[in-house]
PDB file of C-alpha atoms in Angstrom:
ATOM      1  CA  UNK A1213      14.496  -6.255 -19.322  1.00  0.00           C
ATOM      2  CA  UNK A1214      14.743  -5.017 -15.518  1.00  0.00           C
ATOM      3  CA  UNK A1215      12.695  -7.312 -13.444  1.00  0.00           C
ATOM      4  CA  UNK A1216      11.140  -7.460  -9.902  1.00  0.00           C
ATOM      5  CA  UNK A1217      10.672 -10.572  -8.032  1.00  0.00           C
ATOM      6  CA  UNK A1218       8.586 -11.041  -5.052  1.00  0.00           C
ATOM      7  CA  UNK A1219       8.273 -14.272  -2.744  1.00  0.00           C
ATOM      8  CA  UNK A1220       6.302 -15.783  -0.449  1.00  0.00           C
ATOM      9  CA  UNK A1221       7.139 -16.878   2.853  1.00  0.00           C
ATOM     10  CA  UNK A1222       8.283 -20.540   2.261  1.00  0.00           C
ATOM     11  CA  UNK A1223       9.435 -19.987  -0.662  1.00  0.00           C
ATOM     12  CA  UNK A1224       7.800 -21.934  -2.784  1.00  0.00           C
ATOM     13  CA  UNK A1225       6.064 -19.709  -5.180  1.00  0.00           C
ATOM     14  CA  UNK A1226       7.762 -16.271  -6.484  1.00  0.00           C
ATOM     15  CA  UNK A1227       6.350 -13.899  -9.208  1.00  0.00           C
ATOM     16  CA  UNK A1228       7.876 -11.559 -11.754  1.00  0.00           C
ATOM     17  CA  UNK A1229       7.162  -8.197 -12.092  1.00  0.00           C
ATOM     18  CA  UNK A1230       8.521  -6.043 -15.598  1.00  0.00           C
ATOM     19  CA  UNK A1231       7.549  -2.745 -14.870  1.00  0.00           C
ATOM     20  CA  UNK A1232       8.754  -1.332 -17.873  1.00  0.00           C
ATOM     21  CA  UNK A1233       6.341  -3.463 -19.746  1.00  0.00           C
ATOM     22  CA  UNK A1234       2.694  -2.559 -18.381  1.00  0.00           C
ATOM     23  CA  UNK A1235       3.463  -3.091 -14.888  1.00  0.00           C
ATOM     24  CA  UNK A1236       2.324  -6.821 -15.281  1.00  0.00           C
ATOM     25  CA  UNK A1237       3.375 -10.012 -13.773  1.00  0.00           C
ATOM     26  CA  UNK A1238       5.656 -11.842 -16.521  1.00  0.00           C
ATOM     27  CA  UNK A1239       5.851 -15.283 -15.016  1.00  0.00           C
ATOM     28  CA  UNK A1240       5.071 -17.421 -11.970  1.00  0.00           C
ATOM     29  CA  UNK A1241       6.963 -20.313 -10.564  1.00  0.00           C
ATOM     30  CA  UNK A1242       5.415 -22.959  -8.316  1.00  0.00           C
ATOM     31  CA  UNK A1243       8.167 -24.714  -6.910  1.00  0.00           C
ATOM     32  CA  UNK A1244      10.441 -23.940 -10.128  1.00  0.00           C
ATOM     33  CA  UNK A1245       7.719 -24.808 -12.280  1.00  0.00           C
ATOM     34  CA  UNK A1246       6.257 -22.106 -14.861  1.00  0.00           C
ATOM     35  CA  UNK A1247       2.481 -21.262 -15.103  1.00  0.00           C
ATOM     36  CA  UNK A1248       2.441 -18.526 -17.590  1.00  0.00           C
ATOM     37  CA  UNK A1249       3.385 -18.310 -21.196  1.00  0.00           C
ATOM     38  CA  UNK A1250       5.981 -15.622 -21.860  1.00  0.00           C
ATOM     39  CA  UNK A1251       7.587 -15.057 -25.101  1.00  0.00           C
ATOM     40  CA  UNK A1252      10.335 -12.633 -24.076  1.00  0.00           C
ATOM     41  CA  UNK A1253      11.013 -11.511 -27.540  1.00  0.00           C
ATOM     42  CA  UNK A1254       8.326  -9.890 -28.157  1.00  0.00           C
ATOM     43  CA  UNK A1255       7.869  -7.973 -25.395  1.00  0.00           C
ATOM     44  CA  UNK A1256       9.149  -5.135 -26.961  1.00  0.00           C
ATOM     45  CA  UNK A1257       7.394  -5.228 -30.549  1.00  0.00           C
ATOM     46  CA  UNK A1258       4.138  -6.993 -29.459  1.00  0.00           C
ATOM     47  CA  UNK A1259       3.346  -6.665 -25.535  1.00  0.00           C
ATOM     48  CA  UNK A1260       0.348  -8.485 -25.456  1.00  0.00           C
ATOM     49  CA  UNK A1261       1.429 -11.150 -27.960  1.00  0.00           C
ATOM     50  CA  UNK A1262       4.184 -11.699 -25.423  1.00  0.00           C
ATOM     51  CA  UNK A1263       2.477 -13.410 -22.599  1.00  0.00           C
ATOM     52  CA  UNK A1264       2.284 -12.562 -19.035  1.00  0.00           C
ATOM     53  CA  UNK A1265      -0.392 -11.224 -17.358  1.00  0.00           C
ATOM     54  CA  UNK A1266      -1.524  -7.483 -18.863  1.00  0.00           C
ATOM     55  CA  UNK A1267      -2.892  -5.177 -17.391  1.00  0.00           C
ATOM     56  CA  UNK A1268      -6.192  -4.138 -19.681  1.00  0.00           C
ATOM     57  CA  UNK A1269      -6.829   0.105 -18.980  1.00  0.00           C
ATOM     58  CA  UNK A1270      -9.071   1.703 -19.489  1.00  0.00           C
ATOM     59  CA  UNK A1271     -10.829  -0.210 -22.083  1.00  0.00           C
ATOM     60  CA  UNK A1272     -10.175  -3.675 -22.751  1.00  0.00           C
ATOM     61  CA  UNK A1273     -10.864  -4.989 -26.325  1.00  0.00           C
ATOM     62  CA  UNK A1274     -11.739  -3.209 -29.130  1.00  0.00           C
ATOM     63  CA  UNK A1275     -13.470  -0.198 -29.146  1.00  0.00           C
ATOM     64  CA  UNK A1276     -15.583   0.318 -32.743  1.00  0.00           C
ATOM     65  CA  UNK A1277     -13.531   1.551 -35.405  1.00  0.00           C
ATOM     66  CA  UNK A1278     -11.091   1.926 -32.542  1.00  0.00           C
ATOM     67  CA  UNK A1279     -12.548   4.884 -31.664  1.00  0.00           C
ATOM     68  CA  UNK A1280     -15.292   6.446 -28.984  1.00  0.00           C
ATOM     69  CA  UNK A1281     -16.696   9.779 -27.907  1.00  0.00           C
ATOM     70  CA  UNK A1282     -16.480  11.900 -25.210  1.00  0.00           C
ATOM     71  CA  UNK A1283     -18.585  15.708 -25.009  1.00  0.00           C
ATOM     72  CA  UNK A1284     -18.328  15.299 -28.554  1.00  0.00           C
ATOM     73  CA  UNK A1285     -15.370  14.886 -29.763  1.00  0.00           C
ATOM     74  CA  UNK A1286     -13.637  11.682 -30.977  1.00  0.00           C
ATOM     75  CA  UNK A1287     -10.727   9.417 -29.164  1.00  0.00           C
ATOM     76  CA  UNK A1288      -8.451   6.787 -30.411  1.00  0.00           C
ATOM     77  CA  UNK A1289      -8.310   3.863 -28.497  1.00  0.00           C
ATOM     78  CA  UNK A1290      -5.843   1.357 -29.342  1.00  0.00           C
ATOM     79  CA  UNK A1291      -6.845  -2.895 -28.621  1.00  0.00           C
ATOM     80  CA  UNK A1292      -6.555  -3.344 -24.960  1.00  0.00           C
ATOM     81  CA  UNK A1293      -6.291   0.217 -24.154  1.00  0.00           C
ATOM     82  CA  UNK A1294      -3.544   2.266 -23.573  1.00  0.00           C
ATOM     83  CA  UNK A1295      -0.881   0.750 -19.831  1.00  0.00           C
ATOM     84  CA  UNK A1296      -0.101  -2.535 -21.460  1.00  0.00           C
ATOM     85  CA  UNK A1297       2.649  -1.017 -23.366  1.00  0.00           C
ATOM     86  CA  UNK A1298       3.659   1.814 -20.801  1.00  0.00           C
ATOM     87  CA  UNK A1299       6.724   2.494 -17.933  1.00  0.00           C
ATOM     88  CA  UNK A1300       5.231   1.730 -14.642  1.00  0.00           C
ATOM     89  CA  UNK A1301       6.755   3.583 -11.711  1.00  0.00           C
ATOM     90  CA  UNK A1302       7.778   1.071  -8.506  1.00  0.00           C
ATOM     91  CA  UNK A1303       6.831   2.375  -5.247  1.00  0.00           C
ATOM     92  CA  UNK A1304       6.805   0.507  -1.839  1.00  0.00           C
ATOM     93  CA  UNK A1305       8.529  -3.128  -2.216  1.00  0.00           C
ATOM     94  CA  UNK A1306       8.707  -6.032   0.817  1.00  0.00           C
ATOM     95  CA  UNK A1307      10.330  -9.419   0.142  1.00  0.00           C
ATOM     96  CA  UNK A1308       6.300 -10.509  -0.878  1.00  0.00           C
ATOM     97  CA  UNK A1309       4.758  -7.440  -2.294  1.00  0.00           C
ATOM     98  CA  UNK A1310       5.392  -4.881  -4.522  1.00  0.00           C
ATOM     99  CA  UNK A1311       3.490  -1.928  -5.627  1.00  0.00           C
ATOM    100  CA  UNK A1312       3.641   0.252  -8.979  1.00  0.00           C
ATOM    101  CA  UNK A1313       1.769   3.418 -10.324  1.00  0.00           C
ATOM    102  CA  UNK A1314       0.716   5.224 -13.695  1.00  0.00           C
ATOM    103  CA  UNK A1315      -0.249   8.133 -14.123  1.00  0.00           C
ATOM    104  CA  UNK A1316      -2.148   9.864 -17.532  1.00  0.00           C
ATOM    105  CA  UNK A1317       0.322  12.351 -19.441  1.00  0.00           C
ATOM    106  CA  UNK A1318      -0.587  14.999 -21.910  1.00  0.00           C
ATOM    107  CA  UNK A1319       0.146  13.324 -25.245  1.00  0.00           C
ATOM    108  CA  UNK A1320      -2.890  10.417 -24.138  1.00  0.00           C
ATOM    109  CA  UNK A1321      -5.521  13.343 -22.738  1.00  0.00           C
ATOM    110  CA  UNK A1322      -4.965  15.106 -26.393  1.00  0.00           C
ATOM    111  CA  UNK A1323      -5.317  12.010 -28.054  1.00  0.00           C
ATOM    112  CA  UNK A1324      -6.737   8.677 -26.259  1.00  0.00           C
ATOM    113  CA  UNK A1325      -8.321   9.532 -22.639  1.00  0.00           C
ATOM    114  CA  UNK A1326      -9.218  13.084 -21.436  1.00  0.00           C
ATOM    115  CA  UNK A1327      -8.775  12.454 -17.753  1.00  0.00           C
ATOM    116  CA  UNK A1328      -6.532  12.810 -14.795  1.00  0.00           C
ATOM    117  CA  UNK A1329      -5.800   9.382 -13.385  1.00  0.00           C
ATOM    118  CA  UNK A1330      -3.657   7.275 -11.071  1.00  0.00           C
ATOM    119  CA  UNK A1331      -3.341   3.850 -11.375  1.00  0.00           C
ATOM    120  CA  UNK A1332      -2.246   1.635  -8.756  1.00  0.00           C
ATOM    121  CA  UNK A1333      -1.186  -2.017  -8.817  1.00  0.00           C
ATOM    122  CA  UNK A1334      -0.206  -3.768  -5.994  1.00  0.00           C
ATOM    123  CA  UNK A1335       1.384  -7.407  -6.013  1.00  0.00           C
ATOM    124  CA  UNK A1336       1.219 -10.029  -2.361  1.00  0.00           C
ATOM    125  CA  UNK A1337       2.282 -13.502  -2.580  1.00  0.00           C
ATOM    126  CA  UNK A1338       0.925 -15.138   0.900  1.00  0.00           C
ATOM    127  CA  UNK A1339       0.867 -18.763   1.123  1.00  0.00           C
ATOM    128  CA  UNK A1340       0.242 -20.120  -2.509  1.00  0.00           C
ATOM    129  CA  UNK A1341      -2.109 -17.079  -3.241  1.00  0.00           C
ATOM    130  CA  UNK A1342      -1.031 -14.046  -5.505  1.00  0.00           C
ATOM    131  CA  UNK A1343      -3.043 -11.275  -4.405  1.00  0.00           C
ATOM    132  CA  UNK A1344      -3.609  -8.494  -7.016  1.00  0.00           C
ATOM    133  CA  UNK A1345      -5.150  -4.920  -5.690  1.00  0.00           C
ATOM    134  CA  UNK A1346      -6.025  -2.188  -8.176  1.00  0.00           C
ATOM    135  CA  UNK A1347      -6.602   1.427  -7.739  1.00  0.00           C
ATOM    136  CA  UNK A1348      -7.883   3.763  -9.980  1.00  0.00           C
ATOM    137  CA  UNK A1349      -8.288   7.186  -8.565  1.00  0.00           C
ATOM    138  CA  UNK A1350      -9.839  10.309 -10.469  1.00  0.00           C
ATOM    139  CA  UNK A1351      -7.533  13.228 -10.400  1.00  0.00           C
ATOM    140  CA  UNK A1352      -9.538  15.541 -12.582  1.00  0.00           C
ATOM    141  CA  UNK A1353     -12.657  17.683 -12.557  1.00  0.00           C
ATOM    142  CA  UNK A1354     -15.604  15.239 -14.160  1.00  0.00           C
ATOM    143  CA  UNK A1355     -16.594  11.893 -13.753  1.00  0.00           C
ATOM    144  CA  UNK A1356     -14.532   9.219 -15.587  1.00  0.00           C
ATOM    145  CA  UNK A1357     -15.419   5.913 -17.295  1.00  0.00           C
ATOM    146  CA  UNK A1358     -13.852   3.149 -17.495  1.00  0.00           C
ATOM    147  CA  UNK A1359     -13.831  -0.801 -17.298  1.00  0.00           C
ATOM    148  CA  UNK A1360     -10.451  -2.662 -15.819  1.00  0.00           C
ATOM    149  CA  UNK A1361      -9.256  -5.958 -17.370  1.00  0.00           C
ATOM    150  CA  UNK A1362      -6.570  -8.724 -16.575  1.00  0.00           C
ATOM    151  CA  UNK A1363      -5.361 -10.960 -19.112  1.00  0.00           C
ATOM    152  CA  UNK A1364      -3.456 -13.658 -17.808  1.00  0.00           C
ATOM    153  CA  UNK A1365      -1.816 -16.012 -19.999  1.00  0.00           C
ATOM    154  CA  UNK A1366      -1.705 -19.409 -18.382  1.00  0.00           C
ATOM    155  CA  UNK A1367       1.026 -21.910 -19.912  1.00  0.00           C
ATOM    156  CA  UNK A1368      -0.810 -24.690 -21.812  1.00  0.00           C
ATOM    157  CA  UNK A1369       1.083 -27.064 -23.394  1.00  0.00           C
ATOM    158  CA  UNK A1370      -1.955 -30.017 -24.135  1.00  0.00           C
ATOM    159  CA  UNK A1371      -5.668 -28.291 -24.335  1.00  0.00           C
ATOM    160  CA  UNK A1372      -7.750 -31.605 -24.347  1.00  0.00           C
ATOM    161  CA  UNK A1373      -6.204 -32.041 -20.775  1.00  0.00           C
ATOM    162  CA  UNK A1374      -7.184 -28.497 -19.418  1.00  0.00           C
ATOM    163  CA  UNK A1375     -10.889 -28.252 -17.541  1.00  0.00           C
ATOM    164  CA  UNK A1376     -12.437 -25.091 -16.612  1.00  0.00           C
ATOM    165  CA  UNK A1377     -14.941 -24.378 -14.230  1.00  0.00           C
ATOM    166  CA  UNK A1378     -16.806 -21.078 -14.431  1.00  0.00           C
ATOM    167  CA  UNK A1379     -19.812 -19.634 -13.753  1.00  0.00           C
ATOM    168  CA  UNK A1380     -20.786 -16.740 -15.624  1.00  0.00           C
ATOM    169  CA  UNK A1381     -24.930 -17.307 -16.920  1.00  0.00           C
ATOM    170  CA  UNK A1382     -24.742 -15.736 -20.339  1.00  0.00           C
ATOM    171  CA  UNK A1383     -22.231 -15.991 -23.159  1.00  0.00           C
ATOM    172  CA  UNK A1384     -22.042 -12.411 -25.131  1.00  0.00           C
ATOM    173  CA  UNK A1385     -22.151 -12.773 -29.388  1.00  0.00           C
ATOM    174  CA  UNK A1386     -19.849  -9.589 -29.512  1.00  0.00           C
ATOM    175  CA  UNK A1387     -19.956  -9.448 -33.283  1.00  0.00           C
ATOM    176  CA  UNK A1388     -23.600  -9.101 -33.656  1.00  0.00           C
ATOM    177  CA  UNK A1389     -23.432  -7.310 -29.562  1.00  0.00           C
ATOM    178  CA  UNK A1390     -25.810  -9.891 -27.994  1.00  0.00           C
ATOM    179  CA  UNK A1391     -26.814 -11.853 -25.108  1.00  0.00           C
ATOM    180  CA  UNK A1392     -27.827 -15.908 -25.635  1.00  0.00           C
ATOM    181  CA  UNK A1393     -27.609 -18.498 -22.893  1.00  0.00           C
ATOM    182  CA  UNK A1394     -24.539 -19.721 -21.379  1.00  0.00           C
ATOM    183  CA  UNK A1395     -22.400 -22.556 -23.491  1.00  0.00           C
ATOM    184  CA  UNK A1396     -20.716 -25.445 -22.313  1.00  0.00           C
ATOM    185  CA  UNK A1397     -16.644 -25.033 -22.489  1.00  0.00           C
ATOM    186  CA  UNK A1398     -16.238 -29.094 -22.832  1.00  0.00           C
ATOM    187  CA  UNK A1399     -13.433 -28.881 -25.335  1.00  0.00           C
ATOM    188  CA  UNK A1400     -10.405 -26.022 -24.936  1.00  0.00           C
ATOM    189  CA  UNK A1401      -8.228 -27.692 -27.820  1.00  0.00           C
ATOM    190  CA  UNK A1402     -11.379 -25.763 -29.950  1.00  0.00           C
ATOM    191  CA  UNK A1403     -10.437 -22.528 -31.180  1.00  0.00           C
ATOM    192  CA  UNK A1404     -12.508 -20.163 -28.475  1.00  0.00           C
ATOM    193  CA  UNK A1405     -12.244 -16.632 -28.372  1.00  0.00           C
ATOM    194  CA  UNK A1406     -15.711 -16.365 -26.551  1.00  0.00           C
ATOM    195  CA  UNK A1407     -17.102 -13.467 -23.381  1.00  0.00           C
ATOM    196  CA  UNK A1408     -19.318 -14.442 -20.799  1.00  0.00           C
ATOM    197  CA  UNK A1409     -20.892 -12.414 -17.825  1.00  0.00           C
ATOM    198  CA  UNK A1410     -23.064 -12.168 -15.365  1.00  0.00           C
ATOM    199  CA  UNK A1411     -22.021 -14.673 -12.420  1.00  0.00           C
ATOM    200  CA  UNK A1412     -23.471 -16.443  -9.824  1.00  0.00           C
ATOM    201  CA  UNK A1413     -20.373 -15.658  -7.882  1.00  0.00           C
ATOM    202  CA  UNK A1414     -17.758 -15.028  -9.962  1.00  0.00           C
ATOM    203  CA  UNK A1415     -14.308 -16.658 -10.435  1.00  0.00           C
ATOM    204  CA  UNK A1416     -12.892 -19.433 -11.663  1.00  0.00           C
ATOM    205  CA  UNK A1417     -11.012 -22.958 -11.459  1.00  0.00           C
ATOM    206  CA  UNK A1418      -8.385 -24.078 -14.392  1.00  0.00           C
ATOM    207  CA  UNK A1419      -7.095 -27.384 -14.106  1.00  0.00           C
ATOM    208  CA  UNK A1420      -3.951 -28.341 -16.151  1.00  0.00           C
ATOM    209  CA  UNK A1421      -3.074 -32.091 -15.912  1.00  0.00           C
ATOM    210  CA  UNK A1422      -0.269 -32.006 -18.864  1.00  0.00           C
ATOM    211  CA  UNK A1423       1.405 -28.960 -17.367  1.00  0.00           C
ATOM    212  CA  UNK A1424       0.508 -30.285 -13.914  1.00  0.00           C
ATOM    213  CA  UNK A1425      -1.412 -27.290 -11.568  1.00  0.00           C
ATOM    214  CA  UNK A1426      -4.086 -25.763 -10.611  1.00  0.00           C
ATOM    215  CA  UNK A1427      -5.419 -22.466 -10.423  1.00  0.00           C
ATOM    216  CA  UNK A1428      -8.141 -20.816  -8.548  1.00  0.00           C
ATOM    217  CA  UNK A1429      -9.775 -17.288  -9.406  1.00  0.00           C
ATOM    218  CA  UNK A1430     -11.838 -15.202  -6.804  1.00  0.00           C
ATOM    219  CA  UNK A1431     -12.544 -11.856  -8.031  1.00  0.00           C
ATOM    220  CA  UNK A1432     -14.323  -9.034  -6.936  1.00  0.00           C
ATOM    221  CA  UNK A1433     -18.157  -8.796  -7.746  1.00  0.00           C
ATOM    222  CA  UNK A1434     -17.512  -5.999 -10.350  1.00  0.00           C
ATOM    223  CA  UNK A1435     -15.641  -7.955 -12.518  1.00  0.00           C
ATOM    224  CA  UNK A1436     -18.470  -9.190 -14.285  1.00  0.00           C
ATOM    225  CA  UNK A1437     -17.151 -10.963 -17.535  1.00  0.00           C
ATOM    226  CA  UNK A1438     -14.955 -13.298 -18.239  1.00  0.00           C
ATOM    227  CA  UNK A1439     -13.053 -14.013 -21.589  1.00  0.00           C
ATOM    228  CA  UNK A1440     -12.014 -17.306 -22.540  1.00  0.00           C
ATOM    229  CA  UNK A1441      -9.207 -17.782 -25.072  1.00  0.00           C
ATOM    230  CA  UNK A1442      -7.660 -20.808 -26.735  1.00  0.00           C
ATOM    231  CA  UNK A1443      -6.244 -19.817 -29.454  1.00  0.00           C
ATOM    232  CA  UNK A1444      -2.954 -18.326 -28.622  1.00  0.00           C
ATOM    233  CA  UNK A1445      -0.043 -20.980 -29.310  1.00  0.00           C
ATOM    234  CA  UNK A1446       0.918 -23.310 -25.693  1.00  0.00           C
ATOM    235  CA  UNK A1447      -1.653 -20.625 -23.752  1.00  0.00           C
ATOM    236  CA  UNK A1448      -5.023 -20.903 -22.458  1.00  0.00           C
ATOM    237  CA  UNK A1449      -6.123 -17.045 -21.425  1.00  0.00           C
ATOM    238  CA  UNK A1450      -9.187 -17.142 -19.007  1.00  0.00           C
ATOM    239  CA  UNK A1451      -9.651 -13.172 -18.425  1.00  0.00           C
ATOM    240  CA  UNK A1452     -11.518 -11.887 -15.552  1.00  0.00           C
ATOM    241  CA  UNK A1453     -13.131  -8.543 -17.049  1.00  0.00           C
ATOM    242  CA  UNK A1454     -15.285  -5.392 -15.556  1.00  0.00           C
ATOM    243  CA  UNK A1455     -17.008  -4.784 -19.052  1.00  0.00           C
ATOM    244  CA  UNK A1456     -17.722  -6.308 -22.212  1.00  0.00           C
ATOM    245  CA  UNK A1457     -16.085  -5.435 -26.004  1.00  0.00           C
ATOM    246  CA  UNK A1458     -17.160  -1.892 -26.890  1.00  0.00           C
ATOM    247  CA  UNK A1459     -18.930  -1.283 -23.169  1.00  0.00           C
ATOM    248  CA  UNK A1460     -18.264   2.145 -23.601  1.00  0.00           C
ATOM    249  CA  UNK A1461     -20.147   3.030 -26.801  1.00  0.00           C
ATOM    250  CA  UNK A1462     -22.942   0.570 -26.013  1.00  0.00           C
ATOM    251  CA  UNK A1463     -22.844   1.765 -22.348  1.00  0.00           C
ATOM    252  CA  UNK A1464     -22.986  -1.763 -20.197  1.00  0.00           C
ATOM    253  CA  UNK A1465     -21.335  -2.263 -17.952  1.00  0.00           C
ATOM    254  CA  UNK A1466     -19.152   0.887 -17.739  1.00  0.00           C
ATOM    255  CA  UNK A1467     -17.582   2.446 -14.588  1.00  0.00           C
ATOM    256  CA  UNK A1468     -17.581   5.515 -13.274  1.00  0.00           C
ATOM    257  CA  UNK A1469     -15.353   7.836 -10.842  1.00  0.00           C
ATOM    258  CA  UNK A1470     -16.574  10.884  -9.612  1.00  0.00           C
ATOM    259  CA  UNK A1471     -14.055  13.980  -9.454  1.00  0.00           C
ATOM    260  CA  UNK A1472     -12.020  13.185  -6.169  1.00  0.00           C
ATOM    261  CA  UNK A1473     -12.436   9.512  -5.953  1.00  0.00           C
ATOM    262  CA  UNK A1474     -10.820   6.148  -5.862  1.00  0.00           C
ATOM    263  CA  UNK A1475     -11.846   3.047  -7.247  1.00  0.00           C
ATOM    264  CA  UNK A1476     -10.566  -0.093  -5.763  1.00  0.00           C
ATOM    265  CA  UNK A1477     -10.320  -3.991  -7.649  1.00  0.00           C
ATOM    266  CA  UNK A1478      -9.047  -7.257  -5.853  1.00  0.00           C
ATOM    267  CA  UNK A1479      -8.801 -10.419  -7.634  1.00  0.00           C
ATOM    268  CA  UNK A1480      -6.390 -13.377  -6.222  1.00  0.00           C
ATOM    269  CA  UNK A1481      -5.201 -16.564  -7.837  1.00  0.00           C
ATOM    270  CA  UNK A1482      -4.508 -19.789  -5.620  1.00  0.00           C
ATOM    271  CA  UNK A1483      -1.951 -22.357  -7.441  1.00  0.00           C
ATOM    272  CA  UNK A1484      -2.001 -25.730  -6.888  1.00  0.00           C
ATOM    273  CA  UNK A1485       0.971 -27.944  -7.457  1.00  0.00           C
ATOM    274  CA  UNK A1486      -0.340 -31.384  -9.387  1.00  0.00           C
ATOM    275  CA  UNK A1487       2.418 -33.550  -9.747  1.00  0.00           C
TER     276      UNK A1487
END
């Protein structure tokens, strides 16, 4: 596995990049210590069982019958849409930064998306911030939808010492697709698997006293959920989302790009060293 590291200016955080493997960051070190989960073995066979942080385009979640429509006709769309598994071209590198692009091919227009796209992802350590910027530009001749996800994978080796502060106002039953009031997340050694959206301002704060950091979200206003998963062995996910499960056969919360046009994403992560 070919990887790309980036650093910051001290020194004292550095990231890995795998483009061949979504594009996505695979690990981050605070002063030699590791914050994500990665299980480099399955990279291969089961990207986003592996860890990391994926990259979640253009749908995130399930789709219904893992399917939708478009003018019609009928798409395939696989769990977490279609870049987490993909080759990501590296463009302009620095010492602290690193950028990467995708672009659609033939065999996914025919049979998964029917749209000309670029995707950008840019990586900046500064200070003890990673900096992620997306771009999504539309390279075809109608508008296109879509809703961006990030699914980092933050290493969790106790969950009754792990706190998480968000504040997202509703929690979303995505089984039975609806909306009840917001839930307390006082326990994340319970089995969650549980979307919320609709912010006051968005972001979020994990604390980790057994594995010993901190880490603070703030993400752009249009990523308007948040998932929060537990269950995944020594990981606690906490996914900052721009739709919800399905969005684009229920139609909330989806994007759109006019012919012609860019779409640009920011979220950055601040890391904390506890002990």
């Amino acid at each position: 596995m070919a990887s790309l590291w980036i650093v910051n200016e001290d020194r004292s955080i550095r990231a890995e990049i795998v483009p061949a493997h979504g594009g996505m960051v695979a690990q981050i070190e605070l002063e030699g210590k590791e914050l994500l989960h990665i299980d480099r073995g399955q990279l291969e066979t089961a990207p986003m069982a592996a860890g990391g942080m994926p990259i979640l385009f253009p749908f995130p979640s399930k789709t219904k019958d893992d399917a939708y429509q478009f003018k019609g006709k009928q798409y395939h769309m696989p769990m977490h849409g279609l870049v987490k598994n993909d080759v990501f071209a590296v463009g302009e590198t620095g010492e602290n930064r690193a950028r990467l692009w995708l672009e659609n091919s033939p065999s996914w227009k025919a049979q998964y998306y029917p749209f000309d796209f670029r995707l950008e992802v840019e990586y900046r350590l500064e200070k003890n911030s990673l900096t992620v910027l997306f771009g999504i530009e539309n390279r075809g001749d109608e508008a296109m939808p879509h809703y961006l996800g990030w699914h980092p994978f933050f290493k969790s080796t106790d969950k009754k010492r792990i706190r998480l502060w968000q504040d997202m106002r509703v929690h979303y039953d995505y089984v039975r697709q609806v909306d009840e009031p917001g839930i307390v997340l006082d326990d994340l050694s319970r089995r969650w698997d549980d979307v919320f959206h609709t912010p006051e301002k968005g972001g979020f704060i994990l604390e980790n006293e057994a594995d010993g950091y901190r880490v603070s979200c703030e993400a752009d206003r249009e990523f308007e959920a948040l998932v929060v998963c537990s269950w995944v062995e020594e990981s606690m996910c906490v996914e900052p989302w721009c739709g919800l499960p399905d969005s684009i056969n229920t139609g909330r919360f989806v994007r759109w790009i006019d012919p012609g046009k860019k779409k640009e994403y920011r979220v950055c992560l601040t890391f904390e060293n506890l002990k």
